Amino acid sequence: MSSFPAAKRCFLCECLSYDEINEETISLEFSWPGPQPRGGQFFMMKAEFGGVFLGRPISTAGWEAPGILRFIIARRGRGSEELMNLRPGNRAELSGPLGNCWADAGAVIPEGPAALISGGVGVAPLACYAPELGKRSYDFYAGFKNRPYGLENVKPRSLVIATEDGSEGLEGRIPDFFSPKGYSIVFSCGPVPMLKTVAAICEESGVPCYISMERHMACGTGACLGCTVKTRTGNRRCCADGPIFNAVEVVW
Ligand code: FES
């Protein structure tokens, strides 16, 4: 179970800003009267007047100011498509904050430099967490298809960017430029192949690694058992026991 006792709320929230990052990805800000989320937590979101019954899980990308939430949304299906069509003044139903948070994992190894490794929109929950690291130094490794995004508020000791087309930073996939040597803990979020690679090289080096998993979700609160993650100690609910898991526990 999550050790973070998040208060959960559901509100119809006004979209305050829309920013197109690329054809497949946008950033939205919403007014939010509920509690401040921790980095790694997510919200179930659906557009007002949309055609989908269930919300879509979207990680918090930032708490821009008291009462203003930011999200990065990628086109994945009808629910996200409807969210991408929102503009300032439109509204969406937001339910959250949900799930556990990176800080729970970070508390396991409280000292020493951390590595944050993201792929694509996986940058969102890690960028949201970065300000919570306080005095702990960290390096940020961020991989994208092309133009980088979502890194405005991170202040790492070192920032490594890789793009698949080589248009910015290093050319290639971000795990190719990462070594766990010198880190006390690793946090990662992104596509499954990337997570598997990061988890494997961390396990080989004996460095603790925590990963944020993605699953289709219905309730988002642990009730429907529709978001199973297989672990070495049995099935876990991604929404309520995660989305952040100790990588060595996950059965791929
Ligand atoms: S989405 Fe229902 S239990 Fe996770």
Coordinates of C-alpha atoms and ligand atoms in Angstrom, one line a residue:
M1 CA 0.0 0.0 0.0
S2 CA 1.1 3.6 -0.5
S3 CA 2.7 5.0 2.6
F4 CA 1.7 8.5 1.6
P5 CA -1.6 9.5 3.1
A6 CA -2.8 11.7 0.2
A7 CA -6.1 13.4 0.6
K8 CA -8.2 12.7 -2.4
R9 CA -10.5 15.2 -4.1
C10 CA -12.5 15.5 -7.3
F11 CA -13.3 18.9 -8.8
L12 CA -14.3 20.4 -12.1
C13 CA -11.3 22.6 -12.9
E14 CA -10.8 25.4 -15.3
C15 CA -8.1 25.2 -17.9
L16 CA -5.8 28.2 -17.4
S17 CA -3.3 27.7 -20.2
Y18 CA -2.6 25.5 -23.2
D19 CA 0.8 25.1 -24.8
E20 CA 1.6 22.9 -27.8
I21 CA 4.9 21.1 -27.3
N22 CA 4.7 19.1 -30.6
E23 CA 2.0 17.5 -32.7
E24 CA 1.6 14.7 -30.2
T25 CA 2.2 16.4 -26.9
I26 CA 0.8 19.4 -25.1
S27 CA 1.0 21.1 -21.7
L28 CA -2.1 22.3 -19.8
E29 CA -2.5 24.2 -16.5
F30 CA -5.6 24.0 -14.4
S31 CA -6.8 25.8 -11.3
W32 CA -6.9 23.3 -8.5
P33 CA -8.6 23.9 -5.1
G34 CA -7.5 20.6 -3.6
P35 CA -4.3 19.6 -1.8
Q36 CA -0.8 20.0 -3.3
P37 CA 0.4 16.7 -4.9
R38 CA 3.8 15.2 -4.3
G39 CA 6.1 14.5 -7.2
G40 CA 5.2 11.1 -8.8
Q41 CA 1.5 11.3 -7.9
F42 CA -1.2 11.4 -10.6
F43 CA -4.7 12.6 -11.3
M44 CA -7.6 10.9 -13.1
M45 CA -8.6 13.4 -15.7
K46 CA -11.4 13.7 -18.3
A47 CA -12.7 16.6 -20.3
E48 CA -16.1 18.1 -19.4
F49 CA -18.6 17.3 -22.0
G50 CA -16.3 14.6 -23.4
G51 CA -17.4 11.2 -24.7
V52 CA -15.4 9.0 -22.4
F53 CA -16.8 7.6 -19.2
L54 CA -13.5 7.0 -17.3
G55 CA -10.8 9.5 -16.6
R56 CA -7.3 9.0 -17.8
P57 CA -4.3 8.8 -15.4
I58 CA -2.0 11.8 -15.9
S59 CA 1.1 12.5 -13.8
T60 CA 1.5 15.9 -12.3
A61 CA 4.2 17.8 -14.1
G62 CA 4.3 20.8 -11.7
W63 CA 2.7 22.8 -9.0
E64 CA 3.3 26.2 -10.6
A65 CA 1.9 28.3 -7.9
P66 CA -0.5 27.6 -5.1
G67 CA -3.6 26.2 -6.7
I68 CA -2.2 25.8 -10.2
L69 CA -1.4 22.3 -11.5
R70 CA 0.5 21.6 -14.7
F71 CA 0.3 18.4 -16.8
I72 CA 2.0 17.2 -19.9
I73 CA -0.4 15.1 -22.0
A74 CA 0.5 12.8 -24.9
R75 CA -1.9 11.6 -27.5
R76 CA -2.7 8.0 -26.6
G77 CA -6.4 7.5 -27.3
R78 CA -9.8 9.2 -27.1
G79 CA -9.5 10.4 -23.5
S80 CA -6.2 12.1 -24.1
E81 CA -7.4 13.4 -27.4
E82 CA -10.3 15.2 -25.7
L83 CA -7.9 16.6 -23.1
M84 CA -5.7 17.9 -25.9
N85 CA -8.7 19.7 -27.4
L86 CA -9.2 21.8 -24.2
R87 CA -8.3 25.5 -24.3
P88 CA -8.3 28.1 -21.6
G89 CA -11.7 28.6 -20.1
N90 CA -12.8 24.9 -20.8
R91 CA -13.0 22.6 -17.9
A92 CA -12.0 19.0 -17.0
E93 CA -12.8 16.7 -14.1
L94 CA -9.7 16.1 -12.0
S95 CA -9.6 13.5 -9.3
G96 CA -6.5 13.2 -7.1
P97 CA -3.8 13.4 -6.0
L98 CA -3.5 9.6 -6.3
G99 CA -0.8 7.0 -5.8
N100 CA 2.4 7.0 -4.0
C101 CA 5.3 9.5 -4.5
W102 CA 9.0 9.5 -5.3
A103 CA 9.7 10.9 -1.8
D104 CA 8.6 7.6 -0.3
A105 CA 11.3 5.8 -2.3
G106 CA 13.8 8.6 -1.7
A107 CA 13.4 8.2 2.1
V108 CA 14.7 4.6 1.8
I109 CA 18.2 5.9 0.8
P110 CA 18.2 9.4 2.3
E111 CA 21.8 10.5 1.5
G112 CA 23.9 10.7 -1.6
P113 CA 23.5 11.9 -5.2
A114 CA 20.5 10.7 -7.2
A115 CA 19.9 10.1 -10.9
L116 CA 16.6 11.0 -12.5
I117 CA 16.1 9.3 -15.8
S118 CA 13.2 10.1 -18.1
G119 CA 11.9 9.1 -21.5
G120 CA 9.4 11.2 -23.4
V121 CA 6.5 12.4 -21.2
G122 CA 8.0 10.4 -18.3
V123 CA 9.8 13.7 -17.7
A124 CA 6.7 15.1 -16.0
P125 CA 6.7 13.2 -12.7
L126 CA 10.4 13.5 -12.3
A127 CA 10.5 17.2 -13.1
C128 CA 7.7 17.6 -10.5
Y129 CA 9.8 15.7 -7.9
A130 CA 13.1 17.6 -8.6
P131 CA 12.3 20.6 -6.4
E132 CA 11.5 18.3 -3.5
L133 CA 15.0 16.9 -3.5
G134 CA 16.1 20.1 -1.7
K135 CA 19.8 19.8 -0.8
R136 CA 20.2 16.4 -2.3
S137 CA 22.3 16.7 -5.5
Y138 CA 21.0 15.0 -8.6
D139 CA 21.7 14.6 -12.3
F140 CA 18.9 14.5 -14.8
Y141 CA 19.0 12.3 -17.9
A142 CA 16.2 13.1 -20.2
G143 CA 15.5 11.4 -23.5
F144 CA 13.1 12.6 -26.2
K145 CA 12.3 11.9 -29.8
N146 CA 13.2 15.4 -30.8
R147 CA 12.7 18.8 -29.1
P148 CA 13.2 18.6 -25.3
Y149 CA 10.4 19.9 -23.0
G150 CA 9.3 19.9 -19.4
L151 CA 12.7 20.8 -17.8
E152 CA 12.0 24.4 -17.0
N153 CA 12.0 24.0 -13.3
V154 CA 14.8 21.4 -12.8
K155 CA 18.2 22.5 -11.4
P156 CA 20.3 19.5 -11.6
R157 CA 24.1 19.2 -11.0
S158 CA 24.3 18.0 -14.6
L159 CA 21.6 17.8 -17.3
V160 CA 22.1 15.1 -20.0
I161 CA 19.7 15.4 -23.0
A162 CA 19.5 12.8 -25.7
T163 CA 17.2 12.9 -28.8
E164 CA 16.5 10.0 -31.1
D165 CA 17.1 12.2 -34.2
G166 CA 20.1 14.0 -32.7
S167 CA 18.4 17.4 -33.2
E168 CA 19.4 18.4 -29.6
G169 CA 21.9 17.0 -27.1
L170 CA 23.3 13.5 -27.7
E171 CA 22.0 11.3 -30.5
G172 CA 20.5 8.1 -29.3
R173 CA 18.5 6.7 -26.4
I174 CA 19.1 8.0 -22.9
P175 CA 20.0 4.7 -21.1
D176 CA 23.0 4.5 -23.5
F177 CA 24.5 7.6 -21.8
F178 CA 23.8 6.5 -18.2
S179 CA 25.9 4.6 -15.7
P180 CA 24.7 4.1 -12.1
K181 CA 28.2 4.4 -10.8
G182 CA 28.4 7.2 -8.2
Y183 CA 24.7 7.4 -7.5
S184 CA 23.0 6.3 -4.3
I185 CA 19.6 6.0 -5.9
V186 CA 18.0 6.1 -9.3
F187 CA 14.4 7.3 -10.2
S188 CA 13.1 6.6 -13.6
C189 CA 9.9 7.0 -15.7
G190 CA 9.4 6.4 -19.3
P191 CA 8.6 3.7 -21.9
V192 CA 8.8 0.1 -20.6
P193 CA 11.9 -0.9 -22.7
M194 CA 13.8 2.0 -21.2
L195 CA 12.7 1.2 -17.7
K196 CA 13.7 -2.5 -18.2
T197 CA 17.1 -1.3 -19.3
V198 CA 17.6 1.1 -16.5
A199 CA 16.4 -1.4 -13.9
A200 CA 18.8 -4.1 -15.3
I201 CA 21.9 -1.9 -15.2
C202 CA 21.1 -0.6 -11.7
E203 CA 20.5 -4.2 -10.4
E204 CA 23.8 -5.3 -11.9
S205 CA 25.5 -2.4 -10.1
G206 CA 23.6 -2.9 -6.9
V207 CA 22.2 0.6 -7.0
P208 CA 18.6 1.0 -5.7
C209 CA 16.2 1.9 -8.5
Y210 CA 12.6 3.1 -8.3
I211 CA 10.4 3.2 -11.4
S212 CA 7.0 4.7 -12.2
M213 CA 4.8 2.2 -14.0
E214 CA 2.0 2.9 -16.4
R215 CA -1.2 0.9 -16.7
H216 CA -4.7 1.4 -18.1
M217 CA -6.8 2.4 -15.2
A218 CA -10.5 2.5 -14.5
C219 CA -11.1 3.6 -10.9
G220 CA -7.7 4.9 -10.0
T221 CA -8.3 4.2 -6.4
G222 CA -7.5 0.5 -5.9
A223 CA -11.1 -0.7 -6.1
C224 CA -11.4 -2.4 -9.6
L225 CA -8.1 -4.4 -9.7
G226 CA -7.8 -3.4 -13.3
C227 CA -4.2 -2.1 -13.3
T228 CA -2.2 -5.1 -12.1
V229 CA 1.6 -4.9 -11.9
K230 CA 3.3 -8.3 -11.3
T231 CA 5.9 -8.3 -8.6
R232 CA 8.0 -10.9 -6.9
T233 CA 5.6 -10.8 -3.9
G234 CA 2.4 -11.0 -6.0
N235 CA 0.1 -8.8 -8.0
R236 CA 0.0 -5.1 -7.0
R237 CA -2.4 -2.3 -8.0
C238 CA -0.5 0.3 -10.1
C239 CA -2.9 3.0 -9.0
A240 CA -2.9 2.4 -5.2
D241 CA 0.3 0.4 -4.5
G242 CA 2.2 2.4 -7.1
P243 CA 2.7 3.9 -9.6
I244 CA 6.2 3.9 -8.1
F245 CA 7.8 0.5 -7.5
N246 CA 11.1 -0.8 -6.4
A247 CA 12.5 -2.0 -9.8
V248 CA 13.9 -5.2 -8.4
E249 CA 10.4 -6.2 -7.3
V250 CA 8.8 -5.9 -10.7
V251 CA 8.3 -9.0 -12.9
W252 CA 8.5 -7.8 -16.5
Ligands
FES1 S1 -7.5 1.4 -11.6 FE1 -8.9 0.3 -10.4 S2 -7.6 -0.8 -9.0 FE2 -6.2 0.4 -10.2

